[in-house]
Amino acid sequence: MRAARRAVTAVAVLLAAAACATDAPSAEDAAGPPAEVRTDAGCLDPGVLDALGLELDASLRTTAPQAATRGLPPAGFVADSVLVCDRGDPLRDSAGTWWSVTATRLEGDLGDLLGEVDGTRTPRECPDDAVVPQVWLVDAMGAAVLLPADVVCDGADGIPAALGTLEVVERTEHPVALAQPVTAQASAP
């Protein structure tokens, strides 16, 4: 009888220890699953536009792309540059005034930036009304991962400061949604 109690106690201790071990969140659990690696990183990604409070105009859609799955870079991913997507200035053409998104490619020493997204800390929650830049990490062959939407919500410290140390190598404005169409004016006889 005593041996049976010891066996039951040992099993209970092992189950309790296993439960405690699974309760401790890992860095991946805190940050979620790794990001999907894409070869079509861009600021017109539906998830990026949604986070920026924009939607691509139907006249600009050639296909219906799927939003990238966000997360931290998977093991072995080596970032070489950064693509930052942010709301741009209004653009005007013959159709009218457009909302736009600015795509900025940055290069330089990514050490500080990568240190901020290593999964050991939890990003701050963005205020509900905040529109923050969206960040892609891009490797030398053009494969990219889209970081979590709230990764830049660190005020002036953290990721925004790390992005500020990088060199802008290209900046492009993309029209996204027609904000104010040109109205046909009646010509006077």
Backbone as a printed PyTorch tensor [residue, N CA C, xyz], in Angstrom:
tensor([[[  0.8180,  -1.1830,   0.0000],
         [  0.0000,   0.0000,   0.0000],
         [  0.8680,   1.2550,   0.0000]],

        [[  1.9200,   1.2190,   0.7980],
         [  2.8310,   2.3530,   0.8860],
         [  3.4980,   2.6170,  -0.4680]],

        [[  3.8830,   1.5950,  -1.1860],
         [  4.5100,   1.7320,  -2.4930],
         [  3.5260,   2.3390,  -3.4970]],

        [[  2.2400,   1.9660,  -3.3990],
         [  1.2240,   2.5130,  -4.3100],
         [  1.0510,   4.0080,  -4.0660]],

        [[  1.0600,   4.4240,  -2.7470],
         [  0.9390,   5.8560,  -2.4350],
         [  2.1280,   6.6300,  -2.9700]],

        [[  3.3290,   6.0700,  -2.8430],
         [  4.5260,   6.7250,  -3.3660],
         [  4.4350,   6.8780,  -4.8790]],

        [[  3.9660,   5.8520,  -5.5590],
         [  3.8350,   5.9120,  -7.0210],
         [  2.8250,   6.9780,  -7.4280]],

        [[  1.6880,   7.0440,  -6.7100],
         [  0.6670,   8.0490,  -7.0100],
         [  1.2190,   9.4430,  -6.7260]],

        [[  1.9380,   9.5970,  -5.6170],
         [  2.5340,  10.8910,  -5.2740],
         [  3.5600,  11.2960,  -6.3210]],

        [[  4.3740,  10.3740,  -6.7660],
         [  5.3920,  10.6720,  -7.7740],
         [  4.7390,  11.1030,  -9.0850]],

        [[  3.6820,  10.4200,  -9.4800],
         [  2.9710,  10.7930, -10.7060],
         [  2.3590,  12.1840, -10.5450]],

        [[  1.7720,  12.4760,  -9.3890],
         [  1.1660,  13.7920,  -9.1440],
         [  2.2190,  14.8880,  -9.1950]],

        [[  3.3910,  14.6380,  -8.6130],
         [  4.4730,  15.6210,  -8.6430],
         [  4.9400,  15.8530, -10.0780]],

        [[  5.0990,  14.7810, -10.8470],
         [  5.5070,  14.9160, -12.2450],
         [  4.4730,  15.6970, -13.0600]],

        [[  3.1810,  15.4250, -12.8520],
         [  2.1350,  16.1600, -13.5740],
         [  2.1300,  17.6320, -13.1790]],

        [[  2.3120,  17.9300, -11.8960],
         [  2.3550,  19.3210, -11.4460],
         [  3.5600,  20.0450, -12.0340]],

        [[  4.7010,  19.3690, -12.0650],
         [  5.9010,  19.9760, -12.6380],
         [  5.7200,  20.2280, -14.1340]],

        [[  5.0930,  19.2870, -14.8200],
         [  4.8480,  19.4760, -16.2490],
         [  3.8920,  20.6330, -16.4890]],

        [[  2.8750,  20.7470, -15.6560],
         [  1.9210,  21.8610, -15.8120],
         [  2.6070,  23.1970, -15.5770]],

        [[  3.4920,  23.2680, -14.5860],
         [  4.2180,  24.5160, -14.3270],
         [  5.1260,  24.8560, -15.4940]],

        [[  5.7510,  23.8460, -16.0540],
         [  6.6760,  24.0960, -17.1630],
         [  5.9360,  24.6250, -18.3860]],

        [[  4.7070,  24.1440, -18.6260],
         [  3.9640,  24.6230, -19.7890],
         [  3.2940,  25.9560, -19.5350]],

        [[  3.1320,  26.3690, -18.2720],
         [  2.5230,  27.6600, -17.9740],
         [  3.4580,  28.8210, -18.2420]],

        [[  4.7610,  28.5920, -18.2120],
         [  5.7160,  29.6770, -18.4230],
         [  5.7700,  30.0120, -19.9030]],

        [[  5.4040,  31.2550, -20.2940],
         [  5.4020,  31.5960, -21.7180],
         [  6.8100,  31.7150, -22.2640]],

        [[  6.9950,  31.1930, -23.4440],
         [  8.2810,  31.3430, -24.1140],
         [  8.2760,  32.6670, -24.8530]],

        [[  9.4150,  33.0650, -25.3870],
         [  9.4890,  34.2990, -26.1680],
         [  8.5640,  34.2090, -27.3740]],

        [[  8.4770,  33.0200, -27.9940],
         [  7.5930,  32.8630, -29.1450],
         [  6.1350,  32.9790, -28.7320]],

        [[  5.7690,  32.3950, -27.5400],
         [  4.3940,  32.5080, -27.0740],
         [  4.0250,  33.9590, -26.8300]],

        [[  4.9310,  34.7460, -26.2560],
         [  4.6480,  36.1470, -25.9560],
         [  4.4710,  36.9500, -27.2290]],

        [[  5.2120,  36.6410, -28.2630],
         [  5.1640,  37.4140, -29.5050],
         [  4.2690,  36.7740, -30.5500]],

        [[  3.8380,  35.5380, -30.3250],
         [  3.0310,  34.8500, -31.3100],
         [  3.9100,  34.0270, -32.2350]],

        [[  3.2960,  33.4270, -33.2310],
         [  4.0600,  32.5980, -34.1560],
         [  4.9670,  33.4420, -35.0380]],

        [[  5.9730,  32.8110, -35.6360],
         [  6.8490,  33.5740, -36.5380],
         [  6.0500,  34.1150, -37.7170]],

        [[  6.5550,  35.1940, -38.2850],
         [  5.9010,  35.8080, -39.4400],
         [  6.0340,  34.9180, -40.6630]],

        [[  5.1220,  35.0930, -41.5860],
         [  5.1960,  34.4350, -42.8880],
         [  6.2580,  35.1550, -43.7140]],

        [[  7.1410,  34.4090, -44.3360],
         [  8.1650,  35.0040, -45.1930],
         [  7.5500,  35.1840, -46.5760]],

        [[  7.5660,  36.4370, -47.0690],
         [  6.9450,  36.7740, -48.3570],
         [  7.9880,  37.3480, -49.3060]],

        [[  7.7480,  37.2210, -50.5960],
         [  8.6310,  37.8360, -51.5800],
         [  7.9820,  39.0720, -52.1990]],

        [[  6.7920,  39.4180, -51.7290],
         [  6.0620,  40.5570, -52.2810],
         [  5.8170,  41.6440, -51.2270]],

        [[  6.8260,  41.9380, -50.4230],
         [  6.6730,  42.9580, -49.3890],
         [  6.3240,  44.2860, -50.0380]],

        [[  5.3530,  44.9470, -49.4750],
         [  4.9680,  46.2380, -50.0150],
         [  3.9780,  46.9320, -49.1230]],

        [[  3.8340,  48.2080, -49.3550],
         [  2.9480,  49.0150, -48.5270],
         [  1.4940,  48.9340, -48.9510]],

        [[  1.1950,  48.2190, -50.0430],
         [ -0.1870,  48.0440, -50.4570],
         [ -0.7660,  46.7220, -49.9640]],

        [[ -0.0410,  46.0240, -49.0970],
         [ -0.5340,  44.8120, -48.4590],
         [ -1.8140,  45.1750, -47.6960]],

        [[ -2.8780,  44.3710, -47.8150],
         [ -4.1380,  44.7140, -47.1520],
         [ -4.0110,  44.9040, -45.6360]],

        [[ -3.1850,  44.1070, -44.9840],
         [ -2.9980,  44.2510, -43.5400],
         [ -2.2880,  45.5440, -43.1720]],

        [[ -1.3250,  45.9470, -43.9950],
         [ -0.6040,  47.2020, -43.7810],
         [ -1.5660,  48.3700, -43.9440]],

        [[ -2.3320,  48.3600, -45.0470],
         [ -3.2820,  49.4500, -45.2830],
         [ -4.3230,  49.5340, -44.1750]],

        [[ -4.8100,  48.3800, -43.7150],
         [ -5.7920,  48.3670, -42.6320],
         [ -5.2130,  48.9950, -41.3670]],

        [[ -3.9820,  48.6430, -41.0320],
         [ -3.3380,  49.2080, -39.8360],
         [ -3.1330,  50.7150, -39.9740]],

        [[ -2.9940,  51.1980, -41.2090],
         [ -2.8210,  52.6310, -41.4520],
         [ -4.1570,  53.3490, -41.6190]],

        [[ -5.2560,  52.6090, -41.5070],
         [ -6.5790,  53.2050, -41.6350],
         [ -6.9570,  53.5200, -43.0700]],

        [[ -6.4120,  52.7580, -44.0220],
         [ -6.6670,  52.9880, -45.4480],
         [ -7.1780,  51.7110, -46.1020]],

        [[ -7.8060,  51.8770, -47.2710],
         [ -8.2480,  50.7350, -48.0610],
         [ -7.9610,  51.0410, -49.5180]],

        [[ -7.4160,  50.0700, -50.2320],
         [ -7.0420,  50.2560, -51.6190],
         [ -8.2900,  50.4590, -52.4780]],

        [[ -8.2630,  51.5170, -53.2790],
         [ -9.3510,  51.8410, -54.1790],
         [ -9.5590,  50.6930, -55.1680]],

        [[-10.8140,  50.3900, -55.4670],
         [-11.1320,  49.2900, -56.3770],
         [-10.4830,  49.4820, -57.7450]],

        [[-10.3210,  50.7290, -58.1830],
         [ -9.7200,  50.9850, -59.4940],
         [ -8.2330,  50.6350, -59.5400]],

        [[ -7.6000,  50.4770, -58.3800],
         [ -6.1750,  50.1670, -58.3240],
         [ -5.8910,  48.6850, -58.0900]],

        [[ -6.9270,  47.9130, -57.8210],
         [ -6.7450,  46.4890, -57.5370],
         [ -6.6160,  45.7040, -58.8250]],

        [[ -5.5320,  44.9890, -58.9550],
         [ -5.3800,  44.0840, -60.0910],
         [ -5.7270,  42.6650, -59.6700]],

        [[ -5.4310,  42.3270, -58.4340],
         [ -5.7890,  41.0370, -57.8500],
         [ -6.1690,  41.2980, -56.4050]],

        [[ -6.6680,  40.2950, -55.7560],
         [ -7.0140,  40.4180, -54.3430],
         [ -5.9500,  39.7060, -53.5220]],

        [[ -4.8510,  40.4100, -53.1700],
         [ -3.7850,  39.7430, -52.4140],
         [ -4.2290,  39.4120, -50.9900]],

        [[ -3.6480,  38.3810, -50.4550],
         [ -3.8850,  38.0050, -49.0670],
         [ -2.9570,  38.8070, -48.1770]],

        [[ -3.4550,  39.2260, -47.0270],
         [ -2.6210,  39.9550, -46.0740],
         [ -1.5320,  39.0140, -45.5440]],

        [[ -0.3500,  39.5610, -45.3430],
         [  0.7680,  38.7820, -44.7960],
         [  0.4810,  38.4270, -43.3430]],

        [[  0.9230,  37.2520, -42.9290],
         [  0.8210,  36.8490, -41.5320],
         [  1.9660,  37.5140, -40.7820]],

        [[  1.6210,  38.3200, -39.7860],
         [  2.6060,  39.0920, -39.0300],
         [  3.2680,  38.2430, -37.9480]],

        [[  4.4280,  38.6830, -37.5070],
         [  5.1170,  38.0320, -36.4070],
         [  6.5820,  38.4140, -36.3950]],

        [[  7.3290,  37.7210, -35.5810],
         [  8.7710,  37.9420, -35.5210],
         [  9.4440,  37.1330, -36.6200]],

        [[ 10.6510,  37.5280, -37.0190],
         [ 11.3520,  36.7630, -38.0570],
         [ 11.5890,  35.3220, -37.5990]],

        [[ 11.4140,  34.3600, -38.4880],
         [ 11.6960,  32.9700, -38.1170],
         [ 13.1910,  32.7570, -37.9240]],

        [[ 13.5370,  31.6790, -37.2650],
         [ 14.9470,  31.3460, -37.0450],
         [ 15.6610,  31.2640, -38.3890]],

        [[ 16.8410,  31.8480, -38.4620],
         [ 17.6410,  31.8020, -39.6740],
         [ 17.3760,  32.9470, -40.6420]],

        [[ 16.3570,  33.7690, -40.3900],
         [ 16.0730,  34.9040, -41.2710],
         [ 17.0850,  36.0030, -40.9730]],

        [[ 17.7660,  36.5040, -42.0080],
         [ 18.7970,  37.5280, -41.8320],
         [ 18.3550,  38.7980, -42.5590]],

        [[ 17.9080,  39.7810, -41.7890],
         [ 17.4400,  41.0370, -42.3780],
         [ 18.6170,  41.8510, -42.8910]],

        [[ 18.4140,  42.4700, -44.0550],
         [ 19.4320,  43.2870, -44.7000],
         [ 19.0000,  44.7450, -44.8120]],

        [[ 17.6760,  44.9700, -44.8840],
         [ 17.1300,  46.3180, -44.9800],
         [ 15.7410,  46.3280, -44.3590]],

        [[ 15.1340,  47.5060, -44.3450],
         [ 13.8220,  47.6850, -43.7300],
         [ 12.9420,  48.4510, -44.7110]],

        [[ 11.6780,  48.0780, -44.7890],
         [ 10.6840,  48.8390, -45.5380],
         [  9.6670,  49.3480, -44.5240]],

        [[  9.5400,  50.6720, -44.4330],
         [  8.6010,  51.2850, -43.5020],
         [  7.4530,  51.8830, -44.3080]],

        [[  6.2370,  51.5450, -43.9320],
         [  5.0390,  52.0430, -44.6120],
         [  4.3100,  52.9900, -43.6550]],

        [[  3.9680,  54.1700, -44.1480],
         [  3.2830,  55.1640, -43.3290],
         [  2.3090,  55.9360, -44.2030]],

        [[  1.3770,  56.6180, -43.5690],
         [  0.4470,  57.4560, -44.3240],
         [  1.2320,  58.5690, -44.9970]],

        [[  0.9210,  58.8440, -46.2450],
         [  1.6200,  59.8670, -47.0040],
         [  0.7850,  61.1290, -47.1490]],

        [[  1.3560,  62.0840, -47.8630],
         [  0.6530,  63.3270, -48.1610],
         [ -0.3630,  63.0770, -49.2670]],

        [[ -1.4060,  63.9170, -49.3380],
         [ -2.3620,  63.7660, -50.4420],
         [ -1.6670,  63.9580, -51.7870]],

        [[ -2.0920,  63.1690, -52.7690],
         [ -1.5840,  63.2640, -54.1360],
         [ -2.7210,  63.7390, -55.0330]],

        [[ -2.3790,  64.5150, -56.0480],
         [ -3.3900,  65.0100, -56.9730],
         [ -3.0660,  64.5760, -58.3950]],

        [[ -4.1080,  64.1770, -59.1170],
         [ -3.9830,  63.8840, -60.5430],
         [ -5.2940,  64.2600, -61.2130]],

        [[ -5.4810,  63.8560, -62.4560],
         [ -6.6770,  64.2440, -63.2000],
         [ -7.9610,  63.6580, -62.6120]],

        [[ -7.8570,  62.5970, -61.8260],
         [ -9.0370,  62.0010, -61.2010],
         [ -9.4450,  62.7300, -59.9280]],

        [[ -8.5030,  63.4060, -59.2890],
         [ -8.8120,  64.1170, -58.0530],
         [ -7.6800,  64.0210, -57.0450]],

        [[ -8.0470,  64.0880, -55.7690],
         [ -7.0760,  64.0180, -54.6780],
         [ -7.1450,  62.6350, -54.0410]],

        [[ -5.9730,  62.0330, -53.8680],
         [ -5.8620,  60.6650, -53.3510],
         [ -5.2190,  60.6490, -51.9760]],

        [[ -5.6930,  59.7330, -51.1110],
         [ -4.9350,  59.3910, -49.9100],
         [ -3.7560,  58.5830, -50.4070]],

        [[ -2.6370,  58.6760, -49.7280],
         [ -1.4680,  57.9210, -50.1890],
         [ -0.7660,  57.2310, -49.0310]],

        [[  0.1270,  56.3330, -49.3980],
         [  1.0010,  55.6650, -48.4430],
         [  2.4300,  55.8930, -48.9200]],

        [[  3.3120,  56.1570, -47.9620],
         [  4.7240,  56.3720, -48.2560],
         [  5.5020,  55.1030, -47.9240]],

        [[  6.2320,  54.6090, -48.9080],
         [  7.1100,  53.4430, -48.7170],
         [  8.5380,  53.9580, -48.6200]],

        [[  9.1830,  53.7070, -47.4900],
         [ 10.5530,  54.1730, -47.2720],
         [ 11.4610,  52.9820, -47.0210]],

        [[ 12.4740,  52.8190, -47.8850],
         [ 13.4570,  51.7450, -47.7040],
         [ 14.6450,  52.3090, -46.9330]],

        [[ 15.0210,  51.6050, -45.8610],
         [ 16.1170,  52.0190, -44.9880],
         [ 17.1960,  50.9470, -44.9820]],

        [[ 18.4510,  51.3910, -44.9020],
         [ 19.5820,  50.4690, -44.7850],
         [ 20.5450,  50.9850, -43.7320]],

        [[ 21.4310,  50.1290, -43.3050],
         [ 22.4350,  50.4840, -42.3090],
         [ 22.6220,  49.3470, -41.3270]],

        [[ 23.1530,  49.6720, -40.1610],
         [ 23.3730,  48.6800, -39.1110],
         [ 22.0410,  48.3870, -38.4310]],

        [[ 21.4930,  47.2010, -38.6650],
         [ 20.1840,  46.8250, -38.1230],
         [ 20.2620,  46.2330, -36.7190]],

        [[ 21.4490,  46.2400, -36.1180],
         [ 21.6320,  45.6040, -34.8080],
         [ 20.6720,  46.1020, -33.7400]],

        [[ 20.5380,  47.4230, -33.5970],
         [ 19.6330,  47.9670, -32.5740],
         [ 18.1880,  47.5920, -32.8620]],

        [[ 17.7810,  47.6900, -34.1110],
         [ 16.4120,  47.3510, -34.4910],
         [ 16.1200,  45.8830, -34.2140]],

        [[ 17.0180,  45.0060, -34.6350],
         [ 16.8060,  43.5790, -34.4210],
         [ 16.8170,  43.2280, -32.9410]],

        [[ 17.5970,  43.9680, -32.1550],
         [ 17.5850,  43.7670, -30.7090],
         [ 16.2420,  44.1070, -30.0880]],

        [[ 15.5380,  45.0530, -30.6880],
         [ 14.2160,  45.4500, -30.1880],
         [ 13.1200,  44.4560, -30.5500]],

        [[ 13.3230,  43.6720, -31.5970],
         [ 12.2820,  42.7370, -32.0340],
         [ 12.6870,  41.2840, -31.8230]],

        [[ 13.5590,  41.0260, -30.8610],
         [ 14.0480,  39.6620, -30.6650],
         [ 13.0710,  38.7620, -29.9210]],

        [[ 11.9160,  39.2880, -29.5050],
         [ 10.8980,  38.4660, -28.8600],
         [ 11.0180,  38.3670, -27.3620]],

        [[ 11.9900,  39.0450, -26.7570],
         [ 12.1440,  38.9510, -25.3090],
         [ 11.3310,  39.9900, -24.5650]],

        [[ 10.7640,  40.9540, -25.2820],
         [  9.9150,  41.9280, -24.6060],
         [  8.5970,  42.0360, -25.3690]],

        [[  7.5790,  42.4380, -24.6430],
         [  6.2640,  42.5760, -25.2390],
         [  6.0810,  44.0160, -25.7000]],

        [[  5.7230,  44.2230, -26.9820],
         [  5.4950,  45.5890, -27.4460],
         [  4.3200,  46.2230, -26.7100]],

        [[  4.3720,  47.5490, -26.5630],
         [  3.2580,  48.2630, -25.9500],
         [  2.0550,  48.1980, -26.8610]],

        [[  0.8690,  48.2420, -26.2450],
         [ -0.3540,  48.3110, -27.0420],
         [ -0.4830,  49.7110, -27.5880]],

        [[ -0.8780,  49.8250, -28.8460],
         [ -1.0970,  51.1400, -29.4470],
         [ -2.4420,  51.6760, -28.9710]],

        [[ -2.5290,  52.9870, -28.7780],
         [ -3.8510,  53.5590, -28.4920],
         [ -4.7880,  53.2510, -29.6620]],

        [[ -6.0720,  53.1370, -29.3650],
         [ -7.0450,  52.7750, -30.3960],
         [ -7.0220,  53.7070, -31.5950]],

        [[ -6.7570,  54.9940, -31.3720],
         [ -6.7960,  55.9590, -32.4660],
         [ -5.4240,  56.2060, -33.0970]],

        [[ -4.4130,  55.4600, -32.6760],
         [ -3.0490,  55.6760, -33.1960],
         [ -2.8870,  55.0650, -34.5840]],

        [[ -2.2270,  55.8020, -35.4520],
         [ -1.8180,  55.2890, -36.7600],
         [ -0.3020,  55.2970, -36.7390]],

        [[  0.2920,  54.1100, -36.6790],
         [  1.7470,  54.0050, -36.5700],
         [  2.3190,  53.3490, -37.8160]],

        [[  3.5520,  53.6800, -38.1660],
         [  4.1880,  53.0600, -39.3310],
         [  4.2220,  51.5410, -39.1970]],

        [[  4.1700,  50.8820, -40.3260],
         [  4.2370,  49.4260, -40.3940],
         [  5.6080,  49.0450, -40.9340]],

        [[  6.2100,  48.0020, -40.3580],
         [  7.6160,  47.6910, -40.6270],
         [  7.7810,  46.2740, -41.1920]],

        [[  8.4390,  46.2190, -42.3440],
         [  8.8640,  44.9610, -42.9590],
         [ 10.3820,  44.8390, -42.7710]],

        [[ 10.8650,  43.6640, -42.4070],
         [ 12.2900,  43.3510, -42.4430],
         [ 12.5320,  42.5900, -43.7450]],

        [[ 13.5440,  42.9930, -44.5080],
         [ 13.7920,  42.4220, -45.8330],
         [ 15.2070,  41.8510, -45.8740]],

        [[ 15.3430,  40.6380, -46.4260],
         [ 16.6890,  40.0640, -46.5370],
         [ 17.3130,  40.4590, -47.8800]],

        [[ 18.5380,  40.0410, -48.1020],
         [ 19.2900,  40.4490, -49.2980],
         [ 18.6820,  39.9260, -50.5930]],

        [[ 17.8710,  38.8780, -50.5210],
         [ 17.2550,  38.3070, -51.7220],
         [ 15.8280,  38.8030, -51.9300]],

        [[ 15.3470,  39.7070, -51.0780],
         [ 14.0070,  40.2700, -51.2490],
         [ 12.9120,  39.5800, -50.4630]],

        [[ 13.2290,  38.5220, -49.7380],
         [ 12.2350,  37.8890, -48.8750],
         [ 12.0280,  38.7950, -47.6660]],

        [[ 10.8000,  38.8270, -47.1520],
         [ 10.5120,  39.7810, -46.0860],
         [  9.5080,  39.2290, -45.0860]],

        [[  9.5330,  39.8020, -43.8850],
         [  8.5540,  39.4850, -42.8490],
         [  7.9510,  40.7910, -42.3510]],

        [[  6.6500,  40.7510, -42.0900],
         [  5.9190,  41.9170, -41.5900],
         [  5.8140,  41.7990, -40.0810]],

        [[  6.3910,  42.7800, -39.3800],
         [  6.3930,  42.7460, -37.9240],
         [  4.9850,  43.0000, -37.3790]],

        [[  4.7180,  42.6050, -36.1230],
         [  3.4010,  42.8530, -35.5330],
         [  3.0030,  44.3230, -35.6590]],

        [[  1.7040,  44.5650, -35.8210],
         [  1.1900,  45.9140, -36.0910],
         [  1.5710,  46.9200, -35.0140]],

        [[  1.6540,  46.4840, -33.7720],
         [  1.9090,  47.4220, -32.6710],
         [  3.3800,  47.5220, -32.2950]],

        [[  4.2680,  46.9980, -33.1190],
         [  5.6840,  46.9460, -32.7710],
         [  6.3120,  48.3310, -32.6230]],

        [[  5.7760,  49.3380, -33.2860],
         [  6.3730,  50.6710, -33.2400],
         [  5.7860,  51.5160, -32.1040]],

        [[  4.8580,  51.0030, -31.3370],
         [  4.2170,  51.7720, -30.2660],
         [  5.1030,  51.8390, -29.0290]],

        [[  6.2550,  52.4630, -29.1630],
         [  7.1930,  52.5860, -28.0560],
         [  7.5870,  54.0360, -27.8160]],

        [[  6.7830,  54.9730, -28.2710],
         [  7.1430,  56.3790, -28.1090],
         [  8.4040,  56.6770, -28.8900]],

        [[  9.2810,  57.4940, -28.3260],
         [ 10.5130,  57.8870, -29.0230],
         [ 11.6250,  56.8610, -28.8260]],

        [[ 11.4440,  55.9310, -27.8870],
         [ 12.4780,  54.9350, -27.6080],
         [ 12.2600,  53.6890, -28.4570]],

        [[ 13.0990,  52.7360, -28.2760],
         [ 12.9270,  51.4340, -28.8950],
         [ 13.0220,  51.4670, -30.3980]],

        [[ 12.0330,  50.9030, -31.0550],
         [ 12.0650,  50.7520, -32.5060],
         [ 12.0910,  52.0840, -33.2380]],

        [[ 11.2760,  53.0820, -32.8560],
         [ 11.3870,  54.3610, -33.5710],
         [ 12.8010,  54.9470, -33.5210]],

        [[ 13.4570,  54.8480, -32.3790],
         [ 14.8310,  55.3570, -32.2640],
         [ 15.7770,  54.5420, -33.1410]],

        [[ 15.6020,  53.2140, -33.1820],
         [ 16.4570,  52.3570, -34.0160],
         [ 16.2360,  52.6530, -35.4940]],

        [[ 15.0000,  52.8970, -35.9040],
         [ 14.7250,  53.2440, -37.2960],
         [ 15.3680,  54.5810, -37.6550]],

        [[ 15.4020,  55.4970, -36.6970],
         [ 15.9850,  56.8180, -36.9310],
         [ 17.4790,  56.7980, -37.1930]],

        [[ 18.1550,  55.7180, -36.8380],
         [ 19.6010,  55.6270, -37.0760],
         [ 19.9310,  55.1000, -38.4660]],

        [[ 18.9250,  54.6340, -39.1980],
         [ 19.1610,  54.0380, -40.5180],
         [ 19.0850,  55.0970, -41.6130]],

        [[ 19.7120,  54.7940, -42.7440],
         [ 19.7760,  55.7270, -43.8700],
         [ 18.6330,  55.4590, -44.8470]],

        [[ 17.9440,  56.5240, -45.2390],
         [ 16.8870,  56.4150, -46.2450],
         [ 17.5540,  56.2510, -47.6100]],

        [[ 17.2370,  55.1630, -48.3100],
         [ 17.8140,  54.9360, -49.6340],
         [ 16.7820,  55.1070, -50.7400]],

        [[ 15.5040,  55.0460, -50.3950],
         [ 14.4500,  55.2360, -51.3920],
         [ 13.1500,  55.5830, -50.6760]],

        [[ 12.4130,  56.5220, -51.2550],
         [ 11.0960,  56.8870, -50.7090],
         [ 10.1420,  57.0420, -51.8920]],

        [[  9.0020,  56.3600, -51.8060],
         [  8.0200,  56.3750, -52.8890],
         [  6.6310,  56.6090, -52.3100]],

        [[  5.8510,  57.4480, -52.9950],
         [  4.4490,  57.6790, -52.6230],
         [  3.5620,  56.8400, -53.5430]],

        [[  2.5960,  56.1340, -52.9540],
         [  1.6560,  55.3270, -53.7310],
         [  0.2410,  55.8340, -53.4810]],

        [[ -0.5280,  56.1530, -54.5290],
         [ -1.9340,  56.4990, -54.3120],
         [ -2.6710,  55.2610, -53.8140]],

        [[ -3.6150,  55.4920, -52.8990],
         [ -4.3210,  54.3660, -52.3020],
         [ -5.8320,  54.4760, -52.4950]],

        [[ -6.4100,  55.5990, -52.1290],
         [ -7.8600,  55.7560, -52.2030],
         [ -8.2030,  57.1700, -52.6490]],

        [[ -9.1610,  57.2640, -53.5350],
         [ -9.5980,  58.5630, -54.0290],
         [-10.3860,  59.2590, -52.9310]],

        [[ -9.8150,  60.3350, -52.4080],
         [-10.4440,  61.0610, -51.3060],
         [-11.4470,  62.0840, -51.8130]],

        [[-11.1130,  62.7410, -52.9140],
         [-11.9880,  63.7730, -53.4580],
         [-11.8710,  63.7590, -54.9850]],

        [[-12.8980,  63.2040, -55.6480],
         [-12.8340,  63.1630, -57.1050],
         [-13.0030,  64.5530, -57.7100]],

        [[-12.4420,  64.7300, -58.8960],
         [-12.6250,  65.9630, -59.6280],
         [-14.0540,  65.9630, -60.1520]],

        [[-14.7510,  67.0450, -59.9290],
         [-16.1150,  67.1480, -60.4290],
         [-16.1010,  67.8930, -61.7530]],

        [[-16.8820,  67.4260, -62.6750],
         [-16.9620,  68.0910, -63.9680],
         [-17.6710,  69.4140, -63.7950]],

        [[-17.0650,  70.4520, -64.2360],
         [-17.6710,  71.7770, -64.1250],
         [-18.3550,  72.1160, -65.4470]],

        [[-19.5200,  72.6200, -65.3160],
         [-20.2850,  73.0040, -66.5110],
         [-19.6160,  74.2090, -67.1480]],

        [[-19.4390,  74.1320, -68.4190],
         [-18.8140,  75.2640, -69.0980],
         [-19.8740,  76.3080, -69.4260]],

        [[-19.5200,  77.5470, -69.2740],
         [-20.4600,  78.6510, -69.5340],
         [-20.4910,  78.9300, -71.0200]],

        [[-21.6990,  79.1770, -71.6100],
         [-21.7760,  79.4490, -73.0440],
         [-21.1810,  80.7770, -73.4230]]])
